Short mmCIF file of C-alpha atoms in Angstrom, two decimals:
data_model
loop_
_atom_site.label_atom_id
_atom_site.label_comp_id
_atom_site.label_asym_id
_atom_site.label_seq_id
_atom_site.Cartn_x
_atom_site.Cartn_y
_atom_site.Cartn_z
CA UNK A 1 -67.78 -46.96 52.13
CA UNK A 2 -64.10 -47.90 51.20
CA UNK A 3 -62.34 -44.55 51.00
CA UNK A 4 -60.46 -44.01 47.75
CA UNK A 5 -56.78 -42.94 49.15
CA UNK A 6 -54.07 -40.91 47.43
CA UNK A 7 -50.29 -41.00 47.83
CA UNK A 8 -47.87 -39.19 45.41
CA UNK A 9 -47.86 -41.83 43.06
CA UNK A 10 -50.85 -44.24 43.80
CA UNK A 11 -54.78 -44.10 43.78
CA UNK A 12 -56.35 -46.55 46.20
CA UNK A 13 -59.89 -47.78 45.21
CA UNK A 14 -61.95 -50.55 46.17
CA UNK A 15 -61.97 -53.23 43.81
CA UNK A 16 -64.35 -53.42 41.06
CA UNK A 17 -65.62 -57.27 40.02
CA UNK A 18 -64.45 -56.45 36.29
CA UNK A 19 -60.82 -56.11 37.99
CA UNK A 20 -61.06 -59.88 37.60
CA UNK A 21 -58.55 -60.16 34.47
CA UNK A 22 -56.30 -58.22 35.15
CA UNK A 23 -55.84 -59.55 38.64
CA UNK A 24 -55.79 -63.02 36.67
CA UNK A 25 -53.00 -61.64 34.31
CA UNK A 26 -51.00 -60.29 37.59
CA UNK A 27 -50.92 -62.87 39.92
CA UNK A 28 -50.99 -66.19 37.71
CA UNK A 29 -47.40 -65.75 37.73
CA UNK A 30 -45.61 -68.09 40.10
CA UNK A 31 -43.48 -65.62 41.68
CA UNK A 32 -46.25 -63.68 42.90
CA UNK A 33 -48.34 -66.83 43.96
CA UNK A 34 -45.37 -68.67 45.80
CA UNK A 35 -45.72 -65.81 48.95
CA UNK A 36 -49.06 -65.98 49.18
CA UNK A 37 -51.05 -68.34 51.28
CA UNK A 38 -54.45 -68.14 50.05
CA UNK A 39 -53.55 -67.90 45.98
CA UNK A 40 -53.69 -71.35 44.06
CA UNK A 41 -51.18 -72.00 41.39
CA UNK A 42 -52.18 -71.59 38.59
CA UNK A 43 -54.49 -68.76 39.09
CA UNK A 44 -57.58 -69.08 36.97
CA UNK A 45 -59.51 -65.95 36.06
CA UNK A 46 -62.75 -68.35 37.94
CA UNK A 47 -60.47 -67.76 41.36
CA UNK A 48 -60.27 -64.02 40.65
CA UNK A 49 -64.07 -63.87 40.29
CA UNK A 50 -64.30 -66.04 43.61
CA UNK A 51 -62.27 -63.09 45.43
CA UNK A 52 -63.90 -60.47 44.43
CA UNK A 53 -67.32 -62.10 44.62
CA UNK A 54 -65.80 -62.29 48.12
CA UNK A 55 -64.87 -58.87 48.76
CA UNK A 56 -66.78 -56.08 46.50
CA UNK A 57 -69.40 -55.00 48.18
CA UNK A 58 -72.72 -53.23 46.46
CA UNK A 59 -72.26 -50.00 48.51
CA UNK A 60 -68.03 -50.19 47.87
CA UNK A 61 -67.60 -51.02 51.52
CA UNK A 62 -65.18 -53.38 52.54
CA UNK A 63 -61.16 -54.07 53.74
CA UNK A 64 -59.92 -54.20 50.01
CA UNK A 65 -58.00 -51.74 47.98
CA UNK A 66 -56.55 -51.84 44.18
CA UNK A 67 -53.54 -50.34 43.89
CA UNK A 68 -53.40 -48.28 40.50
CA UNK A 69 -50.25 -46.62 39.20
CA UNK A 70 -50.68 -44.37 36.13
CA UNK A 71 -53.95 -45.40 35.75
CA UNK A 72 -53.41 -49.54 35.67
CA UNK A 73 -53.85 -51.58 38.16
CA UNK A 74 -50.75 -53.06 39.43
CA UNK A 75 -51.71 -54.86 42.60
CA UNK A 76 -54.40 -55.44 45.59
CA UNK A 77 -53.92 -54.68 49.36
CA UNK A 78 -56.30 -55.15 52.14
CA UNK A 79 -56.72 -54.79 56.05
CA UNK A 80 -59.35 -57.48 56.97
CA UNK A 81 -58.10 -59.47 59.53
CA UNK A 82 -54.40 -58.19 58.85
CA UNK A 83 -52.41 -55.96 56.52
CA UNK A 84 -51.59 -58.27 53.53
CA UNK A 85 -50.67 -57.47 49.43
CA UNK A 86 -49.50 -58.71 46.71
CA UNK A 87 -47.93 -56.47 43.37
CA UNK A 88 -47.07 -57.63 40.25
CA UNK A 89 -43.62 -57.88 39.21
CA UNK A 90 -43.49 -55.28 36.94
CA UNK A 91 -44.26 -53.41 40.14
CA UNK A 92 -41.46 -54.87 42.25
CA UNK A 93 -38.60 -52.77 43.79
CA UNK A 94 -40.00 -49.44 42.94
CA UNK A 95 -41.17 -49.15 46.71
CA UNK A 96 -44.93 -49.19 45.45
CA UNK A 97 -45.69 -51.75 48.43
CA UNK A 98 -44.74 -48.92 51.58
CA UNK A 99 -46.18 -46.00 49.90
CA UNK A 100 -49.43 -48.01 49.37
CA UNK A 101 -48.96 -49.49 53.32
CA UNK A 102 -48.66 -46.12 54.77
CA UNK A 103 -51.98 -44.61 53.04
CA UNK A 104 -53.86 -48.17 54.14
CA UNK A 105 -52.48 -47.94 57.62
CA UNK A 106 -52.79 -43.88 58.08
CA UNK A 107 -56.70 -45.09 57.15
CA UNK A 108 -56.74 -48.34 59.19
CA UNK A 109 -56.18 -46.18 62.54
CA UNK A 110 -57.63 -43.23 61.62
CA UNK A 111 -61.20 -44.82 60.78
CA UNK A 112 -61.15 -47.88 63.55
CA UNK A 113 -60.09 -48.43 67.38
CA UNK A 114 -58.07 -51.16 66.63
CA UNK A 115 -55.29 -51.63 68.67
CA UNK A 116 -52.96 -53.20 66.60
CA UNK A 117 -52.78 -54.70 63.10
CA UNK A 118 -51.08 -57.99 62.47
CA UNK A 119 -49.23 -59.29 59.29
CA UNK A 120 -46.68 -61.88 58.12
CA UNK A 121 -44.65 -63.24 55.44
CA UNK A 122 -43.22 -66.63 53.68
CA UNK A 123 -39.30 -66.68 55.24
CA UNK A 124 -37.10 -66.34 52.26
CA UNK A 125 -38.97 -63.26 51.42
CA UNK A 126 -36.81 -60.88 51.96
CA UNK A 127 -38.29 -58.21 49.99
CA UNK A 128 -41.69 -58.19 52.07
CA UNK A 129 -39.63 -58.52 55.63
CA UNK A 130 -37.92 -54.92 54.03
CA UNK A 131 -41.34 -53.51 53.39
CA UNK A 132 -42.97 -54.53 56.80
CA UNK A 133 -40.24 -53.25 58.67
CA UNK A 134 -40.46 -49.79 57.08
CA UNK A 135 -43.82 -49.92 57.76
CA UNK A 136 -43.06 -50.17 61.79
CA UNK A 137 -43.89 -54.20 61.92
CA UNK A 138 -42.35 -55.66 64.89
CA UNK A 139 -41.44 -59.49 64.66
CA UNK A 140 -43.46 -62.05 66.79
CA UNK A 141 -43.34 -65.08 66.76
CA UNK A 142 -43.03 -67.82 63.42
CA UNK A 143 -45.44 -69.87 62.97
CA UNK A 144 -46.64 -72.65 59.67
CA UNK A 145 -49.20 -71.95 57.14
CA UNK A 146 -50.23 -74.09 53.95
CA UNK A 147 -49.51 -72.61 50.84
CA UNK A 148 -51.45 -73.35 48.07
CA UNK A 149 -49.50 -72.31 45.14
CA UNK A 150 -46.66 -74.60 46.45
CA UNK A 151 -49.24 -77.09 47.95
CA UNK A 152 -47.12 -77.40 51.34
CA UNK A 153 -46.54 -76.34 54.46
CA UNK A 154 -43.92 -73.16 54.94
CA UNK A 155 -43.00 -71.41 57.71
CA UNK A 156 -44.23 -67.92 58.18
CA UNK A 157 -43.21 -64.56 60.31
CA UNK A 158 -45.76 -63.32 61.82
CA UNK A 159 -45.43 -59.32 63.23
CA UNK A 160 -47.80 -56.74 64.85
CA UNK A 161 -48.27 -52.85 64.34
CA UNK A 162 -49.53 -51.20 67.10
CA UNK A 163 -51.89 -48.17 67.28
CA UNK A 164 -49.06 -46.90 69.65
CA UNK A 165 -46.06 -47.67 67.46
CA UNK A 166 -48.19 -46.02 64.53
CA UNK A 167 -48.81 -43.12 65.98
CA UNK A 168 -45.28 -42.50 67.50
CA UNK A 169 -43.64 -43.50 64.09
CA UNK A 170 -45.31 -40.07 62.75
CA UNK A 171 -44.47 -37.31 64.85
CA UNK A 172 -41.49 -35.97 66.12
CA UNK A 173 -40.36 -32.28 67.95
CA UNK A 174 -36.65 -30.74 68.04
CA UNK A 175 -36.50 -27.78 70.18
CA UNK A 176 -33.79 -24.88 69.98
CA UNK A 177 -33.31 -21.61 71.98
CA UNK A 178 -35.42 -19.71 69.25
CA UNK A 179 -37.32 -22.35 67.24
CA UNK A 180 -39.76 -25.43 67.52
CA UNK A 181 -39.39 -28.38 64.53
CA UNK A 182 -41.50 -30.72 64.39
CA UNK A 183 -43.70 -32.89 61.93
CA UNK A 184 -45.19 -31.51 58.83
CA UNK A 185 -49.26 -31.45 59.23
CA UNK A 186 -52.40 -30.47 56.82
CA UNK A 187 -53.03 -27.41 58.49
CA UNK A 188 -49.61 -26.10 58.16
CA UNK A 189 -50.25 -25.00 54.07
CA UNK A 190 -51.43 -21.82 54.38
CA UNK A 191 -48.09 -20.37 56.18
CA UNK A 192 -45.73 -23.05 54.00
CA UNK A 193 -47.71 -21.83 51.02
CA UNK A 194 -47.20 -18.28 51.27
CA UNK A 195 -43.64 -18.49 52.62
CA UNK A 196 -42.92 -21.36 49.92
CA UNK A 197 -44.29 -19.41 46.77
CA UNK A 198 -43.40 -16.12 47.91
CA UNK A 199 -40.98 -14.81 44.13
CA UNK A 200 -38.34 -14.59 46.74
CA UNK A 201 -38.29 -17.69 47.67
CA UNK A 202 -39.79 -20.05 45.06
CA UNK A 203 -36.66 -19.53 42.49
CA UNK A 204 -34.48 -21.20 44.87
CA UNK A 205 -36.33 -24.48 45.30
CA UNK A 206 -37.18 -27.39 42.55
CA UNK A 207 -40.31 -28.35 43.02
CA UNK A 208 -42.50 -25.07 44.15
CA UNK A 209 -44.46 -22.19 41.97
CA UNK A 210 -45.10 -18.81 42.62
CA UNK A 211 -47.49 -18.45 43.65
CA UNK A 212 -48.36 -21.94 45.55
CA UNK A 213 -51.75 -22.99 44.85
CA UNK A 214 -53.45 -24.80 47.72
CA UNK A 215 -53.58 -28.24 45.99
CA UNK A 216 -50.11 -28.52 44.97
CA UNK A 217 -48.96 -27.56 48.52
CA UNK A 218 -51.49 -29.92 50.48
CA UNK A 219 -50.02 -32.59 47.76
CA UNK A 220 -46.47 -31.97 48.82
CA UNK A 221 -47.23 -31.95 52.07
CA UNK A 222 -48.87 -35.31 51.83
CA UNK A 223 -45.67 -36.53 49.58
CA UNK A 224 -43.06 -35.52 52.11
CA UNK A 225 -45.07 -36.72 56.15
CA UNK A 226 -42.84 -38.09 58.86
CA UNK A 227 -42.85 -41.90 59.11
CA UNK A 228 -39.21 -42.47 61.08
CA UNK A 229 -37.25 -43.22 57.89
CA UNK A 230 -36.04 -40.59 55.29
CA UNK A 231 -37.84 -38.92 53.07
CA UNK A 232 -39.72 -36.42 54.99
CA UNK A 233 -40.62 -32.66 56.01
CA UNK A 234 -40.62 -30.79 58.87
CA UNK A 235 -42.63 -27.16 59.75
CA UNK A 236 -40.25 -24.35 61.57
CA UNK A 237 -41.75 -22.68 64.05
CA UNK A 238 -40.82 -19.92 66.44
CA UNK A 239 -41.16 -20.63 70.52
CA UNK A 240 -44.64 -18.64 70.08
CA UNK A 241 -45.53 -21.34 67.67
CA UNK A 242 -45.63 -19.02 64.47
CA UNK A 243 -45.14 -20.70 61.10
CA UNK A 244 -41.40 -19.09 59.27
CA UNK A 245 -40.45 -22.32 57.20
CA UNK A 246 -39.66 -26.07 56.38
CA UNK A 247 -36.65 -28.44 56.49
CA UNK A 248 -36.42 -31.49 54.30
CA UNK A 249 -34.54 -34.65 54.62
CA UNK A 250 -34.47 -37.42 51.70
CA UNK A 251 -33.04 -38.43 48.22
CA UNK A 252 -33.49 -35.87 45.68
CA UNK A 253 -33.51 -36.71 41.73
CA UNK A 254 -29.58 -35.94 40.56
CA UNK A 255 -28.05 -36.97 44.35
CA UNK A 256 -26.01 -39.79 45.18
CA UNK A 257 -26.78 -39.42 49.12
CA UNK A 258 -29.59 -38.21 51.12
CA UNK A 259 -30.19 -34.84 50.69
CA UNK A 260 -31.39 -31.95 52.77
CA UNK A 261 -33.26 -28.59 52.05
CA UNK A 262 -34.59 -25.45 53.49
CA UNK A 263 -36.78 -22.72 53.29
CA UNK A 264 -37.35 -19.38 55.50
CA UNK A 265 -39.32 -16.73 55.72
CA UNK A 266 -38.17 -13.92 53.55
CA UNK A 267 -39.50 -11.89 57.25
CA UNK A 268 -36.97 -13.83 59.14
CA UNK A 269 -33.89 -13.85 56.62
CA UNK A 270 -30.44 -12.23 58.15
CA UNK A 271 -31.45 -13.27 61.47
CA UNK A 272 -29.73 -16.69 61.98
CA UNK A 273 -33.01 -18.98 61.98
CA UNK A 274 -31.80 -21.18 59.48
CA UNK A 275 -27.97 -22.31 60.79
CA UNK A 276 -29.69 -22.48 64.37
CA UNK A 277 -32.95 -24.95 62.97
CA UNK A 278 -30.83 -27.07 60.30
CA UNK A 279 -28.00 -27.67 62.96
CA UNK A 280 -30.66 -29.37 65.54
CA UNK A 281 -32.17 -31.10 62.58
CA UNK A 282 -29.16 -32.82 60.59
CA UNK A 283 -27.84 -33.85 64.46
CA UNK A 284 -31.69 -35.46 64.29
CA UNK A 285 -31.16 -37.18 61.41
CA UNK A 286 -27.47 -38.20 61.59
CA UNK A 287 -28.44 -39.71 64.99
CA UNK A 288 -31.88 -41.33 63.67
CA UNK A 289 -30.86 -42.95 60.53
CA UNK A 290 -27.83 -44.92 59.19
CA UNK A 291 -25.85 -42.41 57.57
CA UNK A 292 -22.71 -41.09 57.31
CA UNK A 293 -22.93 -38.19 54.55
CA UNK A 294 -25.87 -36.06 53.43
CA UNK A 295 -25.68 -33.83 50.13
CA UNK A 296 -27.54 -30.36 49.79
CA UNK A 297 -27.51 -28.32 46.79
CA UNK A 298 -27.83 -24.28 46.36
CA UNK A 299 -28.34 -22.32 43.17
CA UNK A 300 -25.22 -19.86 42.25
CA UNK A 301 -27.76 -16.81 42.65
CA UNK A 302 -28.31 -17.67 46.25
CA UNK A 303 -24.99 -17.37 48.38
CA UNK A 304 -26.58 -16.73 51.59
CA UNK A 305 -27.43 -20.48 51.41
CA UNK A 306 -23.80 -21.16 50.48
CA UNK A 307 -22.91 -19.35 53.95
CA UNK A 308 -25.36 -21.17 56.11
CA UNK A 309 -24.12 -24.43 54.53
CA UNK A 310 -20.42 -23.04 55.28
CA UNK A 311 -21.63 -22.67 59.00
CA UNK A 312 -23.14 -26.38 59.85
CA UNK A 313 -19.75 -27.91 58.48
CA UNK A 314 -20.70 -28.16 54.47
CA UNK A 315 -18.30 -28.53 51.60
CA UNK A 316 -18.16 -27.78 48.33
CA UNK A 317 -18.38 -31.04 46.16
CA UNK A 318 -19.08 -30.40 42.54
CA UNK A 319 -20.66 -27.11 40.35
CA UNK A 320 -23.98 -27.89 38.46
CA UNK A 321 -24.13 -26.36 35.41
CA UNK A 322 -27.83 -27.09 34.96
CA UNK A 323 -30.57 -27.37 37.94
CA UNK A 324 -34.69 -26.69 37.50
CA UNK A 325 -37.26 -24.48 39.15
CA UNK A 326 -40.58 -24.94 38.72
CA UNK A 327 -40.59 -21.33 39.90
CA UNK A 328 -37.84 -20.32 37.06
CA UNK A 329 -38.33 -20.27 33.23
CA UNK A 330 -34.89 -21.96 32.32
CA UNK A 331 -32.44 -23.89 34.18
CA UNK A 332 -29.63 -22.07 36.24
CA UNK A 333 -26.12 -23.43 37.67
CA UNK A 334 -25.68 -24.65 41.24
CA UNK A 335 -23.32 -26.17 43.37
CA UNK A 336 -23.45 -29.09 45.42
CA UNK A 337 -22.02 -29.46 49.10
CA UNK A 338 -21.32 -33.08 50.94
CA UNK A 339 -21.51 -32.45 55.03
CA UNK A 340 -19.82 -35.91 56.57
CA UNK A 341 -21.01 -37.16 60.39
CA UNK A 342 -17.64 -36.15 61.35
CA UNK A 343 -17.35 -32.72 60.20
CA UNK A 344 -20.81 -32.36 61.46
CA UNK A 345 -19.96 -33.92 65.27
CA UNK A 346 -16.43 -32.22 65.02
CA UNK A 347 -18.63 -28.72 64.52
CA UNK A 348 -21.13 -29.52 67.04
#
């Protein structure tokens, strides 16, 4: 059976045969059909039914997902005989396409022994070359297809995923004197949900309660994995691999740049873990991705993060008068820091 997959925004379902209209209502527009081989223009609700006569199963088996935001289903994606989608507009540039890919990929390799997955796209598509390339897609070879909607030939680039590439693309390690970092995993919520939601901590982050129920921790845990671009977490471990917190790297809501963020051990606090682990991490991200400036943000009430941010080469940018805490009944002032890749190397 199809597995229904979750991401932080989506639900993944197999596809239903009454998705038929609203499928219709999606993709009879040209500018969805024009990048797609297999779609006729114009798209009758009779070819919808065709599909999904085509692909819905009785037992809800099958290569097929919908892709449902909010409830609504906004497009279709499928692994087959390669990774291939389609959204409609209203869905465009809102990154819906890679959060969907990574869930369909994550269970592409994790439920077969493929190899490798294949996909392509229409040149002059720019936006689906961006999306298969944060996916991991490595270009091929071009090749022609006949498109339907445009009833002509058009010249396609075709790419490959392998199992190899997948795998590699979601785990990473960054070893100090003291500490182990590496990739954020399922079984890591217990420790990151007791150090996380501990009323010591919790107050000084946005998004975590005290306490941290199970659910919402798995959740952001799922929200935040390691796929070789930013927006990701990482689990802190001591050399005796015991669990004492989690970095983060990735835009936060109110930033300009990417952003980073920390949490420790309440145990471990005084002791230096945190300049020692976020110095080896920002020099893994500034030497990763293509960035010259990454933000971080403390509340006013916490100046031992003001210090540690002094130490890794941090300044002071602007004061907040207002920032949220899910952990904090009203909103308290902060101030934001701006740490350039030359301050940074010039430190290091």
């Amino acid at each position: 059976m199809t597995p229904v997959l979750r991401t932080p925004r989506l639900k993944l379902r197999p596809l239903r045969l009454r998705d038929a209209e609203r499928i219709t209502e999606l993709i009879s527009d040209l500018e969805v059909t024009r990048w797609l081989s297999r779609a006729p223009h114009p798209y009758t609700l009779a070819h919808a039914e065709e599909f999904l006569s085509a692909v819905v199963t009785e037992d809800g088996s099958g290569f097929h997902w919908a892709i449902e935001q909010g409830g609504s289903l906004v497009g279709v994606i499928g692994t087959e005989d390669h990774l291939g989608y389609w959204l409609g507009c209203e869905a465009w540039g809102k990154g819906i396409a890679t959060e969907a890919g990574d869930a369909v990929l994550d269970a592409h390799f994790g439920f077969t022994e493929d190899e490798e997955i294949g996909s392509s796209y229409t040149l002059g598509n720019a936006a689906s070359a961006n999306v298969l390339g944060k996916l991991g897609f490595v270009e091929t070879h071009q090749k022609t297809s006949f498109s339907k909607a445009l009833d002509k030939e058009v010249e396609s680039q075709a790419l490959v995923l392998t199992r190899a590439r997948w795998k590699e693309r979601r785990a990473f390690e960054i070893e100090t004197d003291r500490l182990i970092i590496r990739e954020t995993r399922d079984a890591d919520w217990p420790d990151l949900a007791r150090i996380g939601g501990d009323p010591r901590v919790a107050p000084m982050l946005a998004s975590v309660m005290t306490p941290w129920p199970e659910v919402q921790c798995r959740r952001w845990i799922a929200a935040g994995r390691y796929r070789e671009r930013p927006g990701f977490r990482a689990t802190v471990l001591t050399t005796d691999e015991r669990i004492i917190g989690c970095f983060g790297f990735g835009k936060s809501p109110g930033l300009d740049h990417q952003s980073c963020a920390y949490f420790i051990d309440p145990d471990r606090w005084g002791q230096g873990y945190a300049a020692e682990g976020m110095r080896a991490f920002l020099g893994f991200c500034f030497e990763r991705f293509e960035i010259d400036l990454i933000e971080a943000d403390h509340f006013d009430d916490n100046p031992a993060s003001g210090a540690v941010m002094g130490r890794l080469g941090f300044e002071k940018h602007r004061h907040l008068d207002e920032r949220w805490s899910a952990a904090r009944l009203e909103p308290a002032p902060a101030t934001e820091y701006r740490l350039t890749r030359t301050a940074f190397e010039a430190l290091s």
